[in-house]
Short mmCIF file of C-alpha atoms in Angstrom, two decimals:
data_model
loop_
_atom_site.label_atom_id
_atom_site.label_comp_id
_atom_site.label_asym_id
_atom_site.label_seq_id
_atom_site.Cartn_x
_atom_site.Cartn_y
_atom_site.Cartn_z
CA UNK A 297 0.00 0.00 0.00
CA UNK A 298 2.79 2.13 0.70
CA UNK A 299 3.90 1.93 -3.21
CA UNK A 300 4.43 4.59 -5.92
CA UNK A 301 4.28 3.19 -9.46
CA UNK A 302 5.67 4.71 -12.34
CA UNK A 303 5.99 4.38 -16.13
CA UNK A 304 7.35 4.20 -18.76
CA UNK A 305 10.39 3.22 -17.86
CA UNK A 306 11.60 5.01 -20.33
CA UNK A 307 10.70 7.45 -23.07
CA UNK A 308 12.12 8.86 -25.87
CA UNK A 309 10.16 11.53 -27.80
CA UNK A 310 11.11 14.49 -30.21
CA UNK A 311 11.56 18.11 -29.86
CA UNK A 312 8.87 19.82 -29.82
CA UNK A 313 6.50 16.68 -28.56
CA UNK A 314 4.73 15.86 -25.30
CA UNK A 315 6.06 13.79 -23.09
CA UNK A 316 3.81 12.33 -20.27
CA UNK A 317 4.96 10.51 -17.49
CA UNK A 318 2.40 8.44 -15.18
CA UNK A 319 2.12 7.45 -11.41
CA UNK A 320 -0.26 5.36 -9.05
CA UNK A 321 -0.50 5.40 -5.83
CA UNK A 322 -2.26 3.16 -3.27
CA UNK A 323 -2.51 4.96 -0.48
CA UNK A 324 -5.53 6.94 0.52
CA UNK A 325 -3.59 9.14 3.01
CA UNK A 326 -1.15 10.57 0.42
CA UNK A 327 -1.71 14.26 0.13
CA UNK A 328 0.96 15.78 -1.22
CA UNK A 329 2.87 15.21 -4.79
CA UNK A 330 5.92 15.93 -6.21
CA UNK A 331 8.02 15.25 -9.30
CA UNK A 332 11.67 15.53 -8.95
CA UNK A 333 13.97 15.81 -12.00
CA UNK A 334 17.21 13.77 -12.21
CA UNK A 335 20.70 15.25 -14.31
CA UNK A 336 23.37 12.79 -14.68
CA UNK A 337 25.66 12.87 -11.80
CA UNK A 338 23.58 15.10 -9.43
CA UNK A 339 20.64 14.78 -7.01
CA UNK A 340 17.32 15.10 -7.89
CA UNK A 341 15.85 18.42 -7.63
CA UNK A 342 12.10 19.28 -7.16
CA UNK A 343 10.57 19.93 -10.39
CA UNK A 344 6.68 21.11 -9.46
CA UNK A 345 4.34 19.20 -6.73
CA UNK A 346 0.67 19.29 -6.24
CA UNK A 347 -2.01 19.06 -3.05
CA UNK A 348 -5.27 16.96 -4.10
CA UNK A 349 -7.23 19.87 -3.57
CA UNK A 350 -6.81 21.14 -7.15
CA UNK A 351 -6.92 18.24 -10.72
CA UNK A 352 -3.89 20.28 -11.83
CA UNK A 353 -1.11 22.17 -11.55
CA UNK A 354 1.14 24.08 -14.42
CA UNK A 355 4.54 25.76 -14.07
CA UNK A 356 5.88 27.01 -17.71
CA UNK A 357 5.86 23.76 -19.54
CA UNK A 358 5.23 21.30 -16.88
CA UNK A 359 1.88 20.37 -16.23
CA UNK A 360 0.90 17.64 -13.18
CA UNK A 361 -3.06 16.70 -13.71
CA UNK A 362 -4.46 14.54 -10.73
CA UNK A 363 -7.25 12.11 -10.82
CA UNK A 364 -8.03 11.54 -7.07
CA UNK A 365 -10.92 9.11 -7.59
CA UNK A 366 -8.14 6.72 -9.48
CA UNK A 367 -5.19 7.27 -7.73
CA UNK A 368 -3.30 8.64 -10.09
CA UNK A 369 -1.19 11.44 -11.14
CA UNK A 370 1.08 12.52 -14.28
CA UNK A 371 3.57 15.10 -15.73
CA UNK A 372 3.05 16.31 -18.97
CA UNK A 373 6.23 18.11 -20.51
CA UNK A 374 5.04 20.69 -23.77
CA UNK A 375 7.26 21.33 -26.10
CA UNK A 376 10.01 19.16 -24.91
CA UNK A 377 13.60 20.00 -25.26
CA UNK A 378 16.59 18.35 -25.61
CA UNK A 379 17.72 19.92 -21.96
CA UNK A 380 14.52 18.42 -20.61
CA UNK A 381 16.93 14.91 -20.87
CA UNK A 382 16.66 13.34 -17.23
CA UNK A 383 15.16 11.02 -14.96
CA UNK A 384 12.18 12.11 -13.50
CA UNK A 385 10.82 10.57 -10.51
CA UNK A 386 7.04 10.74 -8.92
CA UNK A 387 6.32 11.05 -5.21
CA UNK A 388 3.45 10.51 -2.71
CA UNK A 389 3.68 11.58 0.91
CA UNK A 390 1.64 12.46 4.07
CA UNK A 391 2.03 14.88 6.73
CA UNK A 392 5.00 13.68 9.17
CA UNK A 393 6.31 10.60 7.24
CA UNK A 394 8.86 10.31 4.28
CA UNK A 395 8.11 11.01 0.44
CA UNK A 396 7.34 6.96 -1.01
CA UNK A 397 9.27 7.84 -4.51
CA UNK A 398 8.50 6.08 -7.79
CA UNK A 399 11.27 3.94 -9.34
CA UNK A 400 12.03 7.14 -11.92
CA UNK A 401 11.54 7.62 -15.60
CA UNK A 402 14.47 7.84 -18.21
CA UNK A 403 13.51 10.67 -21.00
CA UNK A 404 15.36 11.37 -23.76
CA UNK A 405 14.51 14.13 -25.98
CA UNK A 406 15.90 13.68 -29.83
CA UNK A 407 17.12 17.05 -31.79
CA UNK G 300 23.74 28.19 1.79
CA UNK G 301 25.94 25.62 0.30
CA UNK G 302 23.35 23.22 0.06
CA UNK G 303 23.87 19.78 1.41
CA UNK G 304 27.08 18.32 1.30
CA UNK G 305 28.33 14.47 0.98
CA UNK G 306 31.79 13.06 1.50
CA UNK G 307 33.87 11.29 -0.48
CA UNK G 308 32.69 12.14 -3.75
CA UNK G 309 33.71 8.85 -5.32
CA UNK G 310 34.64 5.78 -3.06
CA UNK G 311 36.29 2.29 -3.91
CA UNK G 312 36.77 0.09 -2.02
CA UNK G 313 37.69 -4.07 -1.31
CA UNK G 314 34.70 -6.15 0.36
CA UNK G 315 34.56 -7.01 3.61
CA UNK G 316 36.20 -3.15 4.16
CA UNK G 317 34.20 -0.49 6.14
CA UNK G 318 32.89 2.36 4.48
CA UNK G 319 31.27 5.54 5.98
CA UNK G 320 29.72 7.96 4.15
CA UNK G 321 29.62 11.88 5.60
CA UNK G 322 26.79 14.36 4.99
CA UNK G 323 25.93 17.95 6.13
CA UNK G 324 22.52 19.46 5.92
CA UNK G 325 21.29 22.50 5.15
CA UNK G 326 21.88 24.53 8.21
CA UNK G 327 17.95 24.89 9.94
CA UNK G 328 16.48 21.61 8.31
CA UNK G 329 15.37 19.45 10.85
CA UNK G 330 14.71 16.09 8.65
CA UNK G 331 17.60 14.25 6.80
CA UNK G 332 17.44 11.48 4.72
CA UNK G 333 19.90 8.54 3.40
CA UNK G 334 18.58 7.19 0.01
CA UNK G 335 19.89 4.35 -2.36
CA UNK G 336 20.25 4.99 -5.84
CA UNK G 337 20.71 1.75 -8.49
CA UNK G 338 19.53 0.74 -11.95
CA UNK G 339 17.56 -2.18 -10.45
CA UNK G 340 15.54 -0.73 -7.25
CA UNK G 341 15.79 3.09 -8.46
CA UNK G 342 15.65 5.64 -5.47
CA UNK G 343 15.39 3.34 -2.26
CA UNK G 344 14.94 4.75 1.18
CA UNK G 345 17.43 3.87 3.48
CA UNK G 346 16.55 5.60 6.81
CA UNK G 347 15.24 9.24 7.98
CA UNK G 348 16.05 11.06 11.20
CA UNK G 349 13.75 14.05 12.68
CA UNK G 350 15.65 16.83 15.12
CA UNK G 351 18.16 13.91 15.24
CA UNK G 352 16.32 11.28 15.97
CA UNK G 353 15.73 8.12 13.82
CA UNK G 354 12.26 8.00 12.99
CA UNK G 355 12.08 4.66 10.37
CA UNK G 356 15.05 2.46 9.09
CA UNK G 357 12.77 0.04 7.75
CA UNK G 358 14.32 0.28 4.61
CA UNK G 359 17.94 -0.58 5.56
CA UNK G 360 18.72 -2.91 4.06
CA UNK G 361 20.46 -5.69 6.58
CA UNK G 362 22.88 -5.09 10.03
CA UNK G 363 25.67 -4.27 7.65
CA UNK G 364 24.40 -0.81 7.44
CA UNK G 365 23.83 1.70 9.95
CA UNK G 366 23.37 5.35 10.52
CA UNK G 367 24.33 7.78 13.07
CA UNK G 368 23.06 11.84 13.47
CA UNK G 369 25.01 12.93 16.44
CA UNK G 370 24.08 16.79 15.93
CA UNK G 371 22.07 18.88 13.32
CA UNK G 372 24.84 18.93 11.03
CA UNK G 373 26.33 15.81 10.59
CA UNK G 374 24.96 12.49 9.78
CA UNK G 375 26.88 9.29 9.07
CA UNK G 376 26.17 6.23 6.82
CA UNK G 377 28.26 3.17 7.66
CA UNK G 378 28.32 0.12 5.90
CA UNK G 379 30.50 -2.98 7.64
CA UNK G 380 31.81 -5.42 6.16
CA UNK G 381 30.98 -3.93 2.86
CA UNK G 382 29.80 -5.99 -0.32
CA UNK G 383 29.99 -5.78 -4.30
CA UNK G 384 26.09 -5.80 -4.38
CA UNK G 385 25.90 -2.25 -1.87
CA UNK G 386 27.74 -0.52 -4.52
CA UNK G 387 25.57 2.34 -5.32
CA UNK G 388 25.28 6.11 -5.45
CA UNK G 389 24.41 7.21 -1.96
CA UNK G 390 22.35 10.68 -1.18
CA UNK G 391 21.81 12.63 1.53
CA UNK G 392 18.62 14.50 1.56
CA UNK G 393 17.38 17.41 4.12
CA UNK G 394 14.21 19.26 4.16
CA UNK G 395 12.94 22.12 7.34
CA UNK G 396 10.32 19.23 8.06
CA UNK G 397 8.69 16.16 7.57
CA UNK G 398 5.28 18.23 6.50
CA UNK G 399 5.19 18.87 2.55
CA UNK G 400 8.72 20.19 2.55
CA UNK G 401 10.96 20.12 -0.20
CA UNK G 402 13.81 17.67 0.24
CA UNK G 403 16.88 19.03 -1.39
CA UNK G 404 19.50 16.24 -2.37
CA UNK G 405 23.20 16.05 -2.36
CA UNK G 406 25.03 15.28 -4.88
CA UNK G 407 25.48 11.85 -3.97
CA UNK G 408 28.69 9.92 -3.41
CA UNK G 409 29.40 6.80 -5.97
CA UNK G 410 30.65 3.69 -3.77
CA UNK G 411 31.88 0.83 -5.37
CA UNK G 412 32.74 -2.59 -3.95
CA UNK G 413 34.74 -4.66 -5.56
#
């Protein structure tokens, strides 16, 4: 129950394109989610989060939309860009305890 | 603020060595965390502490490993004996809280076992 799951895996999509990244969640509790983006060789970084009170969330390009009623949440990336290339990793978490964190998505954006 | 900060960097060594990883937190943040980073599991975590106290290690992974926050600005990771499979990249993690605070990340140090 306490799971995050992500996909793809992976992704590879063109400049210019959408890329959309999924999550699901099992807990109930969970009221609070971020995305975190990954560069090679550093720490992820928070990217944009959202609270379940709203279906969705948009900073610049990234989007998060939120489906409470499934249990499930998603980044959408417009007009991806080749320095949008990273791992990008969901997250669920409740007041006082730990962010659960997805197992991370690989995106590659082609030129 | 220099953000969090993890020593060594890079780290090989021979199993059966011990290895002990370093981190400082951003000075005021009361939560740190210790996270596991491979290809297999993806971001796994290990153990948090809250105003220096360990709240949940569930997710270390056996007695090898252990974890130490003597003050608020210096946590340890130990690993002993060490093994080929714990070779990883390690992060440290701090956030002002536990409640819907952002947890900013250091840049990790690579062990490797061989």
């Amino acid at each position: 129950q306490q799971q995050v799951k992500q996909s793809p895996q992976s992704l590879i999509v063109q400049k210019g394109g959408i890329s959309i990244i999924n999550c699901a969640y099992e807990n109930t509790a969970f009221d609070y989610f971020p995305w975190y983006q990954q560069f090679p060789g550093k720490g992820p970084a928070l990217l944009i989060a959202i609270r379940p009170d709203v279906s969705e969330k948009k900073e610049g390009r990234f989007t998060i939309s939120f489906n409470k009623s499934a249990k499930q949440f998603s980044l959408h990336i417009m007009d991806s860009q080749p320095g949008d290339s990273a791992t990008y990793f969901c997250a669920a978490g409740q007041a006082g305890t730990a962010l659960i964190f997805g197992k991370g998505t690989t995106l590659s954006v082609s030129s | 603020d220099a953000g969090v900060i993890q020593s060594p960097r890079h780290e090989v060594t021979e199993m059966g060595q011990e290895v002990t990883l370093r981190c400082k937190p951003i000075s005021g943040h009361n939560s740190l965390f210790w996270y596991r980073q491979t290809m297999m599991r993806g971001l796994e975590l290990l153990i948090y502490f809250n105003n220096n106290v360990p709240i949940d290690d569930s997710g270390m992974p056996e007695d090898r490993f252990s974890a130490k926050m003597p003050n608020a600005s210096f946590s340890t990771l130990k690993i002993q004996p060490s093994e080929p499979r714990d070779s990883a990249v390690y992060f440290c993690a701090s956030s002002p809280g536990l409640d819907y605070n952002e947890q900013f990340f250091g840049p990790g140090t690579r062990l490797t076992v061989l």
